[in-house]
Amino acid sequence: MPLPVLAPLTGFASIEGASQKNGTNLAERSIRDVRIESRVLDAATSPEGAVATWERAVRRPLPPAVMGPLLGPQMLAVMSLAQSVGVPLLTLSTNPKLSEAGNPYFFRFLPSDAVSKAAQARYVVEKLGAKRPAVIFQATVDGQAARDELAKTFTDLKIKSVLEEGIAPDAVDLAALMARVKAANADAIVLHLRAASTASAVRQIRKALPGLPIVASIAMHQPSTAALLEPAELKGVCAETAASPASATDGPMKEFAETYRRAFKAEPDAFAAAQYDAIQMVAKSVADLAKSSQAITPIALRGALSRDAYKGLVTTYKSDGKGNMAHEVQIVCYDGTTRIPSVVERYAAPTR
């Protein structure tokens, strides 16, 4: 069964794209009941790149499903294409606007930022006791959407950030921003940045504002991000994530992490694990359809993904009716002696 995978193998999200590619590879190796033949294509980071890659990958006869791009603007560019031809579109994009589009072919396998930013903000206020957080976000569509979700929860908690500032993915020198954070008398910094930007920001925060708590987005939990920093620079740094495979000490997640290390000589992250789970759920749905003598069509697979629950490595996936399949968030923190974090808190999806 063909399964095109559109991933950012180049550009500012290439670290996440490499994890997706590796998770795809491990899923293919472990599936026994059906044969999945994924083709990982570079969608880069632009909407135009996503559309061009889609047009190369999705032709007649249609594949039963497509693993869509990681970035929100890219997903928005291809969601209408998926709906027009009737193909389930899976993604790890966390942009909350995607699930509000009313697209019945959309399925998200990482928690929406509506869930993860609520967890991030709650940890900052309820566990760290911060009353004057500063928010630094990526100046992209996804970053702005995450900033909005953080603001919602801070408002619910009767807290207002003392500074909100977006930075470009290629920003290098944050000295002026550090001065503004200091002048605002922030008591915690909340980051929503991609991997390279996260490492750069943490390094500069530690030099300019040592000791100030940092609670970052999912990019910080990635071992490839932590590898760019010294363990001492990570002290007092936490992050929201769906899972931290590198931290696993037992069970199926530990087995996954060990297999990943042997295969790729690298540490796994939530992007790899969620990608693995998404493809495994597709394979399980296809196998179930075959057992019940149903044709393996995009429509049949959409029905299975909409209806069924699947217990994966990261979580139990079940659609909320809007295509959100994952509903739990962890907070992980570093102690300053190692690049592997510990899980310190768990949050379920909030009700509004």
XYZ file of C-alpha atoms in Angstrom:
352
model
C 0.000 0.000 0.000
C 1.516 3.357 -0.986
C 1.711 6.075 1.661
C 3.298 9.357 0.540
C 4.980 11.298 3.356
C 5.509 15.046 2.898
C 8.202 16.175 5.344
C 10.494 19.220 5.715
C 13.808 17.538 4.912
C 15.383 20.928 4.165
C 14.848 24.367 5.688
C 14.335 25.566 9.249
C 12.238 22.525 10.248
C 14.629 19.923 8.813
C 15.483 18.519 12.276
C 11.832 17.641 12.790
C 11.651 16.335 9.211
C 14.569 13.975 9.802
C 12.749 12.579 12.839
C 9.630 12.032 10.730
C 11.654 10.180 8.121
C 13.248 7.948 10.749
C 9.911 7.250 12.443
C 8.480 6.282 9.060
C 11.383 3.913 8.461
C 10.946 2.141 11.803
C 7.186 1.818 11.332
C 7.647 0.193 7.932
C 10.101 -2.314 9.382
C 7.811 -3.358 12.228
C 4.494 -3.727 10.384
C 3.597 -7.338 9.674
C -0.091 -7.590 8.723
C 0.053 -5.307 5.688
C 2.749 -3.933 3.437
C 3.261 -0.186 3.684
C 5.412 1.441 1.018
C 6.008 4.987 2.116
C 7.774 7.532 -0.035
C 9.255 10.388 1.983
C 9.331 13.561 -0.106
C 10.879 16.908 0.775
C 8.122 19.507 1.149
C 10.644 22.057 2.522
C 8.876 24.821 4.493
C 6.788 26.874 2.056
C 3.123 26.405 1.072
C 4.203 26.372 -2.579
C 6.676 23.588 -1.823
C 3.962 21.560 -0.130
C 1.578 21.935 -3.074
C 4.260 21.009 -5.615
C 5.212 17.944 -3.564
C 1.560 16.970 -3.210
C 1.068 17.150 -6.966
C 4.047 14.847 -7.517
C 2.918 12.364 -4.871
C -0.873 12.183 -5.194
C -2.000 10.833 -8.545
C -4.473 8.280 -9.841
C -4.963 5.701 -8.519
C -5.186 7.588 -5.247
C -3.224 6.379 -2.220
C -5.424 5.374 0.744
C -3.881 8.201 2.803
C -1.156 10.855 2.791
C 1.096 11.979 5.631
C 0.895 15.726 5.214
C 3.366 18.534 5.912
C 4.515 19.621 9.358
C 3.914 23.366 9.124
C 0.499 25.005 9.440
C 0.613 27.171 6.276
C 1.662 24.128 4.274
C -1.199 22.091 5.672
C -3.685 24.868 4.929
C -2.411 24.842 1.339
C -2.999 21.102 0.815
C -6.052 20.437 3.007
C -8.463 21.579 0.317
C -6.643 19.369 -2.203
C -7.061 16.356 0.074
C -10.744 17.092 0.562
C -11.363 17.640 -3.146
C -10.024 14.176 -4.056
C -11.210 12.494 -0.846
C -7.907 11.333 0.678
C -7.246 11.223 4.450
C -4.532 13.740 5.333
C -2.532 12.932 8.463
C -0.176 15.445 10.053
C 2.052 16.327 13.004
C 1.324 20.036 12.561
C 0.162 21.580 15.828
C -1.476 24.733 14.434
C -4.909 24.886 16.156
C -6.608 26.523 13.174
C -6.359 23.308 11.138
C -8.994 21.471 13.161
C -11.390 24.409 12.841
C -11.504 24.138 9.045
C -14.262 21.510 9.107
C -12.287 19.134 6.882
C -13.432 15.521 7.467
C -10.206 14.182 5.915
C -7.911 15.851 8.477
C -6.195 13.816 11.240
C -3.598 15.285 13.651
C -1.245 12.952 15.590
C 0.415 15.482 17.919
C -1.591 17.559 20.404
C -2.930 20.801 18.982
C -1.339 23.946 20.346
C -4.734 24.633 21.902
C -3.809 21.746 24.235
C -0.027 22.047 24.497
C 0.074 25.828 25.016
C -2.542 25.512 27.759
C -0.291 22.970 29.484
C 2.765 25.169 28.992
C 1.069 28.253 30.425
C -0.429 26.329 33.334
C 2.955 24.917 34.297
C 4.502 28.390 34.222
C 1.827 29.842 36.493
C 0.681 26.948 38.681
C 3.964 25.085 39.220
C 6.611 27.785 38.838
C 4.471 30.495 40.427
C 5.325 33.024 37.712
C 3.291 36.221 37.610
C 5.258 38.165 34.974
C 6.057 35.814 32.087
C 7.714 37.016 28.894
C 6.701 35.227 25.681
C 9.121 34.822 22.778
C 7.624 33.166 19.712
C 8.626 32.417 16.130
C 7.405 35.177 13.825
C 5.552 32.740 11.591
C 1.889 31.840 11.158
C 2.327 28.850 13.475
C 4.219 30.913 16.037
C 1.559 33.612 16.116
C -1.185 31.005 16.542
C 0.729 29.506 19.481
C 1.183 32.970 21.003
C -2.580 33.462 20.838
C -3.205 30.153 22.618
C -0.737 31.045 25.370
C -2.478 34.392 25.835
C -5.858 32.643 26.211
C -4.661 30.465 29.067
C -2.740 33.258 30.772
C -5.965 35.298 30.672
C -7.910 32.361 32.146
C -5.314 32.220 34.930
C -5.579 35.995 35.460
C -2.001 36.558 34.343
C -0.772 38.938 31.651
C 2.596 38.535 29.973
C 4.925 41.505 30.442
C 6.392 41.086 26.956
C 5.397 39.303 23.748
C 7.876 39.362 20.895
C 8.261 37.372 17.691
C 11.632 36.544 16.169
C 12.428 35.363 12.654
C 13.608 31.766 12.157
C 16.995 33.084 11.017
C 17.448 35.587 13.871
C 20.909 35.298 15.432
C 21.625 38.170 17.827
C 18.985 38.507 20.559
C 20.906 40.965 22.754
C 18.376 43.774 22.309
C 15.517 41.391 23.076
C 17.292 40.156 26.213
C 17.584 43.773 27.350
C 13.826 44.254 26.877
C 13.062 41.086 28.819
C 15.275 42.305 31.665
C 13.712 45.775 31.614
C 10.242 44.196 31.803
C 11.295 42.415 35.007
C 10.059 39.056 33.730
C 10.063 36.195 36.235
C 9.925 33.430 33.592
C 10.440 33.108 29.842
C 8.044 31.134 27.666
C 9.403 30.059 24.276
C 7.616 28.814 21.185
C 10.385 28.410 18.606
C 11.748 25.837 16.168
C 14.747 23.703 17.134
C 17.668 25.879 16.013
C 16.001 29.056 17.271
C 15.273 27.394 20.615
C 18.909 26.405 21.181
C 20.116 29.884 20.224
C 17.560 31.588 22.480
C 18.316 29.375 25.495
C 22.059 29.999 25.127
C 21.594 33.767 24.993
C 19.053 33.805 27.834
C 21.451 31.889 30.039
C 24.213 34.414 29.354
C 22.047 37.508 29.802
C 19.585 36.303 32.448
C 21.125 33.358 34.320
C 18.751 31.537 36.607
C 15.557 32.770 34.959
C 13.172 29.818 34.435
C 12.562 28.878 30.790
C 9.569 26.825 29.638
C 9.927 26.067 25.950
C 7.865 24.375 23.276
C 8.197 20.832 21.945
C 11.382 21.669 20.008
C 13.343 21.873 23.261
C 12.627 18.263 24.245
C 14.376 17.050 21.083
C 17.767 15.495 21.865
C 19.112 17.123 18.695
C 18.205 20.528 20.179
C 19.644 19.723 23.603
C 22.854 18.516 21.897
C 23.470 22.113 20.774
C 23.723 23.213 24.423
C 25.889 22.310 27.382
C 24.086 20.468 30.210
C 24.743 23.404 32.539
C 22.962 25.743 30.111
C 19.905 23.506 30.351
C 19.486 23.854 34.119
C 16.100 25.388 34.849
C 14.842 24.690 31.318
C 11.579 22.816 30.803
C 9.484 22.018 27.720
C 6.065 20.820 26.678
C 5.911 17.717 24.519
C 3.643 14.817 23.643
C 6.342 12.401 24.834
C 10.050 12.152 25.534
C 11.183 8.801 24.109
C 14.802 9.455 25.090
C 13.684 9.623 28.740
C 11.862 6.275 28.724
C 13.104 3.740 31.265
C 10.774 0.814 30.574
C 8.007 -0.572 28.377
C 7.345 -0.241 24.644
C 8.682 3.317 24.494
C 12.051 2.183 25.857
C 12.119 -0.597 23.260
C 11.328 1.939 20.548
C 14.100 4.233 21.788
C 16.655 1.421 21.828
C 15.682 0.310 18.322
C 15.890 3.901 17.115
C 19.366 4.349 18.611
C 20.630 1.183 16.934
C 19.149 2.127 13.584
C 20.087 5.801 13.391
C 22.850 6.341 15.985
C 20.747 9.148 17.425
C 18.203 9.784 20.170
C 14.474 9.654 19.298
C 11.970 12.437 19.911
C 8.202 12.918 19.937
C 8.105 13.687 16.213
C 9.626 10.281 15.428
C 7.351 8.464 17.890
C 4.162 10.203 16.736
C 5.083 9.577 13.090
C 5.630 5.923 13.954
C 2.238 5.768 15.672
C 0.413 7.475 12.793
C 1.698 4.977 10.257
C 1.028 2.088 12.624
C -2.579 3.246 13.040
C -3.003 3.430 9.272
C -1.612 -0.100 8.958
C -3.899 -1.395 11.722
C -6.927 0.249 10.091
C -6.050 -1.246 6.710
C -5.586 -4.704 8.250
C -8.951 -4.445 10.037
C -10.689 -3.411 6.831
C -9.138 -6.347 5.003
C -10.207 -8.791 7.737
C -13.781 -7.603 7.392
C -13.552 -8.008 3.596
C -13.891 -4.280 2.942
C -12.145 -2.615 0.034
C -9.092 -0.544 1.029
C -10.207 2.848 -0.218
C -9.535 6.379 1.022
C -13.181 6.688 2.068
C -13.067 3.443 4.068
C -9.814 4.464 5.723
C -11.222 7.890 6.585
C -14.130 6.173 8.308
C -11.803 3.937 10.335
C -9.583 6.830 11.421
C -12.636 8.875 12.394
C -14.241 6.041 14.347
C -11.584 3.816 15.904
C -9.198 4.241 18.816
C -5.588 3.105 18.592
C -3.188 2.542 21.488
C 0.191 3.743 20.299
C 3.560 4.395 21.893
C 2.818 8.005 22.745
C -0.854 7.878 23.691
C -4.210 6.352 22.789
C -5.362 8.122 19.633
C -9.034 8.891 19.123
C -10.598 11.610 17.005
C -12.515 14.312 18.834
C -14.701 14.822 15.776
C -12.419 17.548 14.416
C -9.482 15.310 13.550
C -7.511 15.905 16.757
C -6.241 12.439 17.656
C -3.843 13.157 20.570
C -5.029 14.807 23.775
C -2.235 14.571 26.379
C 0.831 16.730 27.079
C 3.896 16.186 29.243
C 6.208 18.752 30.792
C 9.843 17.675 30.890
C 12.687 19.450 32.705
C 16.494 19.348 32.660
C 18.545 19.249 35.874
C 21.768 20.729 34.502
C 23.801 17.506 34.620
C 22.517 15.700 31.516
C 20.892 16.390 28.153
C 18.103 13.889 28.865
C 15.104 15.481 30.641
C 12.737 13.997 33.216
C 8.951 14.047 33.003
C 7.648 16.273 35.812
C 3.989 16.907 34.949
C 1.184 15.636 32.712
C -1.872 17.466 31.403
C -4.990 16.344 29.573
C -6.779 18.456 26.985
C -8.638 21.354 28.670
C -12.338 21.921 28.305
C -13.439 25.426 27.353
